[in-house]
GROMACS .gro file of C-alpha atoms in nm:
model
  221
    1UNK     CA    1  -0.958  -0.255  -1.551
    2UNK     CA    2  -0.782  -0.492  -1.799
    3UNK     CA    3  -0.482  -0.445  -1.673
    4UNK     CA    4  -0.516  -0.500  -1.329
    5UNK     CA    5  -0.766  -0.834  -1.435
    6UNK     CA    6  -0.510  -0.939  -1.609
    7UNK     CA    7  -0.171  -0.880  -1.361
    8UNK     CA    8  -0.420  -1.037  -1.125
    9UNK     CA    9  -0.578  -1.412  -1.239
   10UNK     CA   10  -0.880  -1.525  -1.032
   11UNK     CA   11  -1.157  -1.195  -0.969
   12UNK     CA   12  -1.466  -1.262  -0.834
   13UNK     CA   13  -1.724  -1.095  -1.054
   14UNK     CA   14  -1.706  -0.851  -0.723
   15UNK     CA   15  -1.366  -0.779  -0.708
   16UNK     CA   16  -1.410  -0.687  -1.091
   17UNK     CA   17  -1.687  -0.477  -1.029
   18UNK     CA   18  -1.502  -0.305  -0.699
   19UNK     CA   19  -1.201  -0.252  -0.934
   20UNK     CA   20  -1.366  -0.052  -1.205
   21UNK     CA   21  -1.598   0.127  -0.911
   22UNK     CA   22  -1.249   0.307  -0.842
   23UNK     CA   23  -1.223   0.517  -1.145
   24UNK     CA   24  -1.594   0.680  -1.096
   25UNK     CA   25  -1.578   0.682  -0.731
   26UNK     CA   26  -1.190   0.903  -0.776
   27UNK     CA   27  -1.297   1.165  -0.990
   28UNK     CA   28  -1.607   1.247  -0.869
   29UNK     CA   29  -1.409   1.296  -0.492
   30UNK     CA   30  -1.127   1.430  -0.654
   31UNK     CA   31  -1.303   1.704  -0.751
   32UNK     CA   32  -1.397   1.772  -0.430
   33UNK     CA   33  -1.120   1.724  -0.199
   34UNK     CA   34  -0.779   1.696  -0.395
   35UNK     CA   35  -0.620   1.320  -0.322
   36UNK     CA   36  -0.472   1.268  -0.609
   37UNK     CA   37  -0.357   1.499  -0.870
   38UNK     CA   38  -0.515   1.656  -1.096
   39UNK     CA   39  -0.308   1.561  -1.403
   40UNK     CA   40  -0.327   1.212  -1.318
   41UNK     CA   41  -0.648   1.168  -1.243
   42UNK     CA   42  -0.681   1.010  -1.586
   43UNK     CA   43  -0.442   0.769  -1.465
   44UNK     CA   44  -0.578   0.612  -1.190
   45UNK     CA   45  -0.529   0.211  -1.345
   46UNK     CA   46  -0.209   0.280  -1.417
   47UNK     CA   47  -0.048   0.504  -1.205
   48UNK     CA   48  -0.213   0.418  -0.850
   49UNK     CA   49  -0.402   0.154  -0.838
   50UNK     CA   50  -0.128  -0.018  -1.019
   51UNK     CA   51   0.129   0.082  -0.806
   52UNK     CA   52  -0.040  -0.019  -0.447
   53UNK     CA   53  -0.039  -0.378  -0.633
   54UNK     CA   54   0.320  -0.396  -0.683
   55UNK     CA   55   0.305  -0.514  -0.283
   56UNK     CA   56   0.095  -0.775  -0.409
   57UNK     CA   57   0.276  -0.879  -0.707
   58UNK     CA   58   0.612  -0.880  -0.437
   59UNK     CA   59   0.425  -1.094  -0.236
   60UNK     CA   60   0.343  -1.303  -0.510
   61UNK     CA   61   0.669  -1.303  -0.612
   62UNK     CA   62   0.900  -1.365  -0.249
   63UNK     CA   63   0.607  -1.499  -0.012
   64UNK     CA   64   0.392  -1.677  -0.205
   65UNK     CA   65   0.250  -1.899   0.095
   66UNK     CA   66   0.140  -1.517   0.289
   67UNK     CA   67   0.040  -1.408  -0.047
   68UNK     CA   68  -0.192  -1.730  -0.129
   69UNK     CA   69  -0.312  -1.648   0.247
   70UNK     CA   70  -0.425  -1.281   0.129
   71UNK     CA   71  -0.631  -1.382  -0.157
   72UNK     CA   72  -0.853  -1.646  -0.023
   73UNK     CA   73  -1.145  -1.492   0.164
   74UNK     CA   74  -1.073  -1.698   0.484
   75UNK     CA   75  -0.742  -1.610   0.579
   76UNK     CA   76  -0.662  -1.359   0.836
   77UNK     CA   77  -0.363  -1.125   0.823
   78UNK     CA   78  -0.409  -0.750   0.960
   79UNK     CA   79  -0.234  -0.508   0.864
   80UNK     CA   80  -0.175  -0.108   0.869
   81UNK     CA   81  -0.181   0.129   0.597
   82UNK     CA   82   0.051   0.394   0.717
   83UNK     CA   83  -0.064   0.736   0.580
   84UNK     CA   84  -0.330   0.642   0.323
   85UNK     CA   85  -0.401   0.930   0.176
   86UNK     CA   86  -0.766   0.850  -0.013
   87UNK     CA   87  -0.710   0.475   0.042
   88UNK     CA   88  -0.316   0.381  -0.119
   89UNK     CA   89  -0.208   0.154  -0.151
   90UNK     CA   90  -0.485   0.044   0.135
   91UNK     CA   91  -0.770   0.005  -0.078
   92UNK     CA   92  -0.669  -0.170  -0.423
   93UNK     CA   93  -0.520  -0.403  -0.194
   94UNK     CA   94  -0.794  -0.491   0.053
   95UNK     CA   95  -1.033  -0.571  -0.260
   96UNK     CA   96  -0.755  -0.819  -0.432
   97UNK     CA   97  -0.664  -0.950  -0.036
   98UNK     CA   98  -1.033  -1.113   0.082
   99UNK     CA   99  -0.826  -1.217   0.383
  100UNK     CA  100  -0.592  -0.944   0.507
  101UNK     CA  101  -0.780  -0.714   0.750
  102UNK     CA  102  -0.651  -0.394   0.648
  103UNK     CA  103  -0.656  -0.061   0.856
  104UNK     CA  104  -0.620   0.261   0.721
  105UNK     CA  105  -0.471   0.555   0.883
  106UNK     CA  106  -0.401   0.918   0.784
  107UNK     CA  107  -0.341   1.202   1.036
  108UNK     CA  108  -0.573   1.422   0.764
  109UNK     CA  109  -0.925   1.446   0.835
  110UNK     CA  110  -1.034   1.575   0.440
  111UNK     CA  111  -0.827   1.262   0.290
  112UNK     CA  112  -0.951   1.028   0.555
  113UNK     CA  113  -1.310   1.135   0.406
  114UNK     CA  114  -1.236   1.044   0.100
  115UNK     CA  115  -1.066   0.694   0.193
  116UNK     CA  116  -1.409   0.599   0.399
  117UNK     CA  117  -1.618   0.741   0.136
  118UNK     CA  118  -1.452   0.450  -0.118
  119UNK     CA  119  -1.371   0.191   0.069
  120UNK     CA  120  -1.756   0.175   0.199
  121UNK     CA  121  -1.897   0.256  -0.134
  122UNK     CA  122  -1.724  -0.063  -0.322
  123UNK     CA  123  -1.819  -0.303  -0.012
  124UNK     CA  124  -1.475  -0.358   0.176
  125UNK     CA  125  -1.606  -0.486   0.503
  126UNK     CA  126  -1.196  -0.563   0.533
  127UNK     CA  127  -1.050  -0.250   0.549
  128UNK     CA  128  -1.165   0.011   0.873
  129UNK     CA  129  -1.014   0.366   0.825
  130UNK     CA  130  -0.908   0.536   1.099
  131UNK     CA  131  -0.809   0.936   1.130
  132UNK     CA  132  -0.472   0.879   1.388
  133UNK     CA  133  -0.095   0.924   1.393
  134UNK     CA  134   0.009   0.523   1.332
  135UNK     CA  135   0.211   0.637   1.649
  136UNK     CA  136  -0.081   0.678   1.842
  137UNK     CA  137  -0.266   0.378   1.742
  138UNK     CA  138  -0.330   0.007   2.033
  139UNK     CA  139  -0.196  -0.297   1.903
  140UNK     CA  140   0.062  -0.449   1.666
  141UNK     CA  141  -0.003  -0.625   1.295
  142UNK     CA  142   0.127  -0.805   1.127
  143UNK     CA  143   0.249  -0.604   0.841
  144UNK     CA  144   0.276  -0.217   0.756
  145UNK     CA  145   0.210  -0.120   0.398
  146UNK     CA  146   0.258   0.253   0.279
  147UNK     CA  147   0.331   0.411   0.007
  148UNK     CA  148   0.617   0.780  -0.012
  149UNK     CA  149   0.480   0.948   0.269
  150UNK     CA  150   0.817   1.089   0.360
  151UNK     CA  151   1.139   0.974   0.345
  152UNK     CA  152   1.229   0.562   0.537
  153UNK     CA  153   1.447   0.741   0.803
  154UNK     CA  154   1.157   0.955   0.941
  155UNK     CA  155   0.895   0.660   0.799
  156UNK     CA  156   1.062   0.360   1.054
  157UNK     CA  157   0.976   0.578   1.353
  158UNK     CA  158   0.630   0.599   1.317
  159UNK     CA  159   0.659   0.167   1.286
  160UNK     CA  160   0.815   0.101   1.636
  161UNK     CA  161   0.620  -0.239   1.807
  162UNK     CA  162   0.317  -0.155   1.529
  163UNK     CA  163   0.416  -0.480   1.317
  164UNK     CA  164   0.542  -0.803   1.344
  165UNK     CA  165   0.604  -0.972   1.015
  166UNK     CA  166   0.723  -0.681   0.819
  167UNK     CA  167   0.656  -0.345   0.647
  168UNK     CA  168   0.667  -0.296   0.293
  169UNK     CA  169   0.734   0.061   0.150
  170UNK     CA  170   0.706   0.223  -0.186
  171UNK     CA  171   0.940   0.420  -0.263
  172UNK     CA  172   1.142   0.600  -0.536
  173UNK     CA  173   1.410   0.844  -0.583
  174UNK     CA  174   1.783   0.757  -0.446
  175UNK     CA  175   1.616   0.458  -0.199
  176UNK     CA  176   2.029   0.370  -0.182
  177UNK     CA  177   2.113   0.656   0.009
  178UNK     CA  178   1.815   0.686   0.191
  179UNK     CA  179   1.802   0.256   0.304
  180UNK     CA  180   2.110   0.360   0.375
  181UNK     CA  181   2.144   0.647   0.615
  182UNK     CA  182   1.823   0.472   0.821
  183UNK     CA  183   2.021   0.145   0.848
  184UNK     CA  184   2.316   0.286   0.994
  185UNK     CA  185   2.092   0.565   1.211
  186UNK     CA  186   1.856   0.246   1.312
  187UNK     CA  187   2.110   0.004   1.326
  188UNK     CA  188   1.881  -0.231   1.076
  189UNK     CA  189   2.090  -0.544   0.951
  190UNK     CA  190   2.164  -0.540   0.561
  191UNK     CA  191   2.029  -0.930   0.514
  192UNK     CA  192   1.661  -0.764   0.658
  193UNK     CA  193   1.571  -0.518   0.399
  194UNK     CA  194   1.451  -0.652   0.036
  195UNK     CA  195   1.429  -0.337  -0.219
  196UNK     CA  196   1.277  -0.516  -0.571
  197UNK     CA  197   1.255  -0.211  -0.873
  198UNK     CA  198   0.895  -0.209  -0.988
  199UNK     CA  199   0.951  -0.172  -1.381
  200UNK     CA  200   1.079  -0.495  -1.336
  201UNK     CA  201   0.701  -0.545  -1.332
  202UNK     CA  202   0.560  -0.299  -1.483
  203UNK     CA  203   0.720  -0.182  -1.838
  204UNK     CA  204   0.646   0.174  -1.791
  205UNK     CA  205   0.867   0.489  -1.743
  206UNK     CA  206   0.642   0.642  -1.462
  207UNK     CA  207   0.804   0.268  -1.272
  208UNK     CA  208   1.183   0.409  -1.268
  209UNK     CA  209   1.298   0.394  -1.001
  210UNK     CA  210   1.031   0.309  -0.795
  211UNK     CA  211   1.090   0.037  -0.571
  212UNK     CA  212   0.908  -0.209  -0.286
  213UNK     CA  213   1.094  -0.217   0.033
  214UNK     CA  214   1.026  -0.488   0.194
  215UNK     CA  215   1.199  -0.533   0.597
  216UNK     CA  216   1.135  -0.862   0.749
  217UNK     CA  217   0.988  -0.940   1.052
  218UNK     CA  218   0.989  -0.756   1.411
  219UNK     CA  219   1.259  -0.466   1.408
  220UNK     CA  220   1.523  -0.417   1.514
  221UNK     CA  221   1.579  -0.031   1.560
   0.00000   0.00000   0.00000
């Protein structure tokens, strides 16, 4: 937990307590419904919570005004987490960002059950969970966030018409090849896509090759 508070200063007592409770809650739920690899559950904060918060770190660097609005309880930024699974990246981001209004979406009922239970247990009043495919959701969000649910080429069509300000996608592997294929297929302008290496912030071999990919604007595909 210290690594979270060290990375993001100014946490309230409530936020600190919420982050601290995640270990107990996910350990308990993971023994019933496997949403995190059992060999990795001991690295919950290092590999899952902080990885999710890499999106926040990128926003702090690249879009500080949005970051500050999200950190402020009076903020009003809507975010859709597609393929949230057990609540990543949505739950850690919702704890850090009280000014965000989060919708955590997953098509697999047992996974969203875990996300719902954890969000309720830590008292997240700025996050709702939905058992549905993203394409079926009504309305539009400011941002879409997601954590490597599929290839970029497969993921982008799920987001069409769903956002106004951008997509923040956590992805590893051969990102350059995936991006090139997707950008060519969907005619995405090169200047509208940005990548940031997570291991430039988190000095751990686990994050080697992992990126935050930001697709800015309303999308042109």
